[in-house]
Short mmCIF file of C-alpha atoms in Angstrom, two decimals:
data_model
loop_
_atom_site.label_atom_id
_atom_site.label_comp_id
_atom_site.label_asym_id
_atom_site.label_seq_id
_atom_site.Cartn_x
_atom_site.Cartn_y
_atom_site.Cartn_z
CA ASN A 1 61.70 96.84 87.13
CA ALA A 2 64.11 94.34 88.60
CA GLY A 3 65.55 95.22 91.94
CA VAL A 4 64.92 95.37 95.66
CA THR A 5 61.53 96.49 96.96
CA GLN A 6 60.95 97.57 100.55
CA THR A 7 57.62 98.03 102.28
CA PRO A 8 56.44 100.17 103.93
CA LYS A 9 58.24 103.38 102.91
CA PHE A 10 57.30 105.28 106.07
CA ARG A 11 56.04 104.26 109.47
CA VAL A 12 55.50 105.86 112.87
CA LEU A 13 55.45 103.55 115.86
CA LYS A 14 54.81 104.11 119.53
CA THR A 15 57.38 102.85 122.01
CA GLY A 16 56.76 99.18 122.73
CA GLN A 17 54.87 98.45 119.53
CA SER A 18 56.05 95.81 117.09
CA MET A 19 56.32 95.79 113.34
CA THR A 20 57.83 93.91 110.41
CA LEU A 21 59.66 95.42 107.48
CA LEU A 22 59.51 93.45 104.25
CA CYS A 23 62.23 93.23 101.63
CA ALA A 24 61.71 91.47 98.31
CA GLN A 25 64.23 90.97 95.49
CA ASP A 26 63.64 89.52 92.05
CA MET A 27 67.26 89.04 90.95
CA ASN A 28 67.65 85.53 92.37
CA HIS A 29 70.37 86.79 94.72
CA GLU A 30 71.55 84.42 97.42
CA TYR A 31 72.63 87.08 99.88
CA MET A 32 70.44 89.66 101.59
CA TYR A 33 71.18 92.30 104.20
CA TRP A 34 69.47 94.76 106.49
CA TYR A 35 71.23 98.05 107.26
CA ARG A 36 70.25 101.08 109.26
CA GLN A 37 71.37 104.56 108.29
CA ASP A 38 71.80 107.27 110.88
CA PRO A 39 73.28 110.77 110.42
CA GLY A 40 77.05 110.74 110.79
CA MET A 41 77.12 106.95 111.19
CA GLY A 42 76.91 105.71 107.62
CA LEU A 43 75.22 102.37 107.11
CA ARG A 44 75.51 99.73 109.80
CA LEU A 45 74.71 96.09 109.24
CA ILE A 46 71.92 94.70 111.42
CA HIS A 47 71.49 91.13 110.15
CA TYR A 48 72.20 89.26 106.97
CA SER A 49 71.34 86.02 105.23
CA VAL A 50 73.52 83.82 103.05
CA GLY A 51 70.61 81.82 101.69
CA GLU A 52 67.06 80.65 102.24
CA GLY A 53 66.51 79.55 105.82
CA THR A 54 69.75 81.08 107.15
CA THR A 55 70.38 84.29 109.07
CA ALA A 56 73.31 85.80 110.95
CA LYS A 57 74.02 88.80 113.17
CA GLY A 58 75.75 91.92 111.91
CA GLU A 59 77.22 94.90 113.76
CA VAL A 60 74.07 96.13 115.54
CA PRO A 61 71.63 93.20 115.91
CA ASP A 62 70.16 93.95 119.35
CA GLY A 63 66.42 94.63 119.34
CA TYR A 64 65.90 93.13 115.88
CA ASN A 65 65.01 89.72 114.51
CA VAL A 66 65.00 88.47 110.94
CA SER A 67 63.65 85.60 108.90
CA ARG A 68 64.28 84.31 105.38
CA LEU A 69 61.66 81.68 104.68
CA LYS A 70 61.80 82.27 100.92
CA LYS A 71 64.87 83.10 98.85
CA GLN A 72 63.35 86.31 97.51
CA ASN A 73 62.14 87.72 100.84
CA PHE A 74 63.99 88.95 103.93
CA LEU A 75 61.94 90.22 106.88
CA LEU A 76 63.17 92.51 109.65
CA GLY A 77 61.17 92.52 112.88
CA LEU A 78 61.10 94.91 115.81
CA GLU A 79 59.45 93.17 118.75
CA SER A 80 59.30 96.15 121.11
CA ALA A 81 60.24 99.38 119.38
CA ALA A 82 62.40 101.95 121.17
CA PRO A 83 63.14 105.58 120.24
CA SER A 84 66.77 104.54 119.57
CA GLN A 85 65.47 102.51 116.64
CA THR A 86 64.31 105.64 114.83
CA SER A 87 66.28 105.41 111.60
CA VAL A 88 66.15 104.77 107.90
CA TYR A 89 66.34 101.06 107.15
CA PHE A 90 67.78 99.73 103.92
CA CYS A 91 67.63 96.25 102.55
CA ALA A 92 70.24 95.07 100.06
CA SER A 93 71.00 91.94 98.11
CA SER A 94 73.98 90.56 96.25
CA TYR A 95 74.86 87.65 93.98
CA VAL A 96 77.87 86.72 96.07
CA ARG A 97 78.85 87.94 99.52
CA GLN A 98 82.42 88.95 98.91
CA GLY A 99 83.93 91.28 96.37
CA TYR A 100 80.71 92.33 94.73
CA GLY A 101 78.45 95.36 94.86
CA TYR A 102 75.10 95.37 96.59
CA THR A 103 71.73 96.41 95.17
CA PHE A 104 69.82 98.50 97.70
CA GLY A 105 66.13 99.17 98.13
CA SER A 106 64.81 102.70 98.50
CA GLY A 107 64.52 102.51 102.27
CA THR A 108 61.96 102.60 105.08
CA ARG A 109 61.89 105.69 107.29
CA LEU A 110 60.86 104.59 110.78
CA THR A 111 60.07 106.96 113.63
CA VAL A 112 59.51 105.62 117.13
CA VAL A 113 57.79 108.08 119.47
CA GLN B 1 84.48 101.80 116.40
CA GLN B 2 84.18 102.71 112.77
CA GLN B 3 86.40 100.56 110.58
CA VAL B 4 86.19 102.93 107.63
CA LYS B 5 86.75 106.65 108.25
CA GLN B 6 85.54 109.09 105.62
CA SER B 7 86.22 112.79 105.16
CA PRO B 8 85.05 115.44 104.71
CA GLN B 9 81.51 115.26 106.06
CA SER B 10 80.37 117.84 103.53
CA LEU B 11 81.89 119.38 100.43
CA ILE B 12 80.89 122.30 98.23
CA VAL B 13 82.42 122.53 94.76
CA GLN B 14 81.84 124.84 91.84
CA LYS B 15 80.58 123.39 88.58
CA GLY B 16 83.52 122.15 86.55
CA GLY B 17 85.73 121.70 89.58
CA ILE B 18 87.24 118.53 91.07
CA SER B 19 85.57 116.86 94.05
CA ILE B 20 87.81 114.74 96.27
CA ILE B 21 86.57 112.47 99.05
CA ASN B 22 88.95 110.46 101.20
CA CYS B 23 88.63 107.24 103.14
CA ALA B 24 90.93 105.30 105.44
CA TYR B 25 90.53 101.76 106.67
CA GLU B 26 92.05 99.68 109.45
CA ASN B 27 91.50 96.05 108.56
CA THR B 28 94.14 94.85 106.10
CA ALA B 29 91.94 91.86 105.27
CA PHE B 30 89.56 94.08 103.30
CA ASP B 31 89.81 93.19 99.62
CA TYR B 32 87.08 95.13 97.87
CA PHE B 33 86.54 98.89 98.05
CA PRO B 34 83.38 100.29 96.47
CA TRP B 35 81.92 103.77 96.38
CA TYR B 36 78.19 104.33 96.55
CA GLN B 37 76.17 107.36 95.48
CA GLN B 38 72.90 108.20 97.22
CA PHE B 39 70.31 110.75 96.16
CA PRO B 40 67.70 112.03 98.65
CA GLY B 41 64.92 109.51 99.25
CA LYS B 42 66.77 106.76 97.41
CA GLY B 43 68.95 103.86 98.38
CA PRO B 44 72.70 103.89 97.76
CA ALA B 45 73.75 102.81 94.28
CA LEU B 46 77.12 101.33 93.34
CA LEU B 47 79.22 103.94 91.54
CA ILE B 48 82.69 102.44 91.12
CA ALA B 49 84.83 99.87 92.92
CA ILE B 50 88.47 98.81 93.16
CA ARG B 51 90.48 95.86 94.42
CA PRO B 52 93.78 96.32 96.28
CA ASP B 53 95.92 94.89 93.48
CA VAL B 54 95.52 98.08 91.42
CA SER B 55 96.33 101.66 92.39
CA GLU B 56 93.78 103.46 90.25
CA LYS B 57 90.52 102.82 88.44
CA LYS B 58 88.75 105.29 86.18
CA GLU B 59 85.19 105.22 84.87
CA GLY B 60 84.22 108.33 82.98
CA ARG B 61 84.58 111.34 85.30
CA PHE B 62 84.98 109.14 88.39
CA THR B 63 88.37 107.84 89.55
CA ILE B 64 89.36 105.80 92.59
CA SER B 65 92.94 106.17 93.81
CA PHE B 66 94.13 103.42 96.14
CA ASN B 67 97.18 103.47 98.44
CA LYS B 68 97.56 100.04 100.02
CA SER B 69 100.55 100.91 102.20
CA ALA B 70 98.76 103.90 103.70
CA LYS B 71 95.44 102.03 103.91
CA GLN B 72 93.71 104.90 102.17
CA PHE B 73 91.59 105.36 99.08
CA SER B 74 89.86 108.32 97.53
CA LEU B 75 87.19 109.24 95.01
CA HIS B 76 87.89 111.99 92.49
CA ILE B 77 85.04 113.49 90.48
CA MET B 78 86.37 115.47 87.55
CA ASP B 79 84.38 118.28 85.92
CA SER B 80 81.82 118.12 88.74
CA GLN B 81 78.23 118.84 87.70
CA PRO B 82 75.15 119.92 89.69
CA GLY B 83 73.68 116.46 88.96
CA ASP B 84 76.54 114.96 90.98
CA SER B 85 75.12 116.57 94.12
CA ALA B 86 74.45 113.59 96.39
CA THR B 87 75.82 111.78 99.42
CA TYR B 88 78.79 109.53 98.70
CA PHE B 89 79.77 106.54 100.83
CA CYS B 90 83.00 104.64 100.69
CA ALA B 91 82.99 101.04 101.85
CA ALA B 92 85.34 98.14 102.44
CA SER B 93 84.54 94.47 102.34
CA LYS B 94 85.85 91.10 103.38
CA GLY B 95 82.57 89.29 103.58
CA ASP B 96 80.61 91.96 105.44
CA MET B 97 80.53 95.41 103.87
CA ARG B 98 81.58 98.24 106.22
CA PHE B 99 80.63 101.78 105.25
CA GLY B 100 82.09 105.19 105.93
CA ALA B 101 79.91 107.90 107.47
CA GLY B 102 79.21 109.60 104.13
CA THR B 103 80.05 112.89 102.42
CA ARG B 104 77.36 115.27 101.29
CA LEU B 105 78.54 116.83 98.03
CA THR B 106 76.98 120.00 96.68
CA VAL B 107 78.01 121.21 93.24
CA LYS B 108 77.09 124.84 92.69
CA PRO B 109 76.17 125.99 89.16
#
C-alpha cells in the first residue's frame, strides 16, 4: 500500500544511547517532516525537508539531527538520548508544503530510561 | 507558546448527538486549516480542511465552521457514531503546519 512507513515501531533506549528512526514514502512527495507527539501538546515539528539533500529546523529541533540523502527517505537521529525525548514520533510527507494535507506514518513509540 | 488552541481536551457524546470541537489561532498569516483524525496506534489522517475565504465546508457528517474575524474555527460531527471515537486535531498552516493539543472524543452507544 502506498504511504509513509516508519521503522521501528517501538524502541527502548538507555540515557546516552543513540539511534536512528527511518521514514520512507512511496508517493514521490517533495516535502517530509518529523513530528513528536506528547500528551496535551499536540504534534510539534522537529525538522523538515523541502527536497532531497535539504533539511531545516522546526519548533523543537534541539537534540535531534536529520538527513535526506534520497527523496523517498527521511532519517531522524538522536545522538545522545535523554528521558525528555520519550515520545511518539511521526513522520509525514506532502506534495507541496503549503495549503495541502499531510500523509502520516503510523508512528514510533520511543522510551528513554 | 501554542499558536493553535483547541478545546475541549475530551468530549463524551451519545450516539446520534452532535460533537463540537473548537480551535482558535493567533497568526493571521495562516491560510489553510485542516482537521485530522487519529485512532489509537495510528498516525493522524486528514479528515477535512478549509481555507479562510469560505465560512463553512461540509463533507458528509463533518462540517468546518470558520470565523475569520474572531480567528476561530470549529469541527461539527453530526449524528455521531461509536466509530467516530478518536482523537481529533485541528491545525493551521502557512508553510509549517501547527497543531492544536487534540480532543479525545468518545461516542457512547
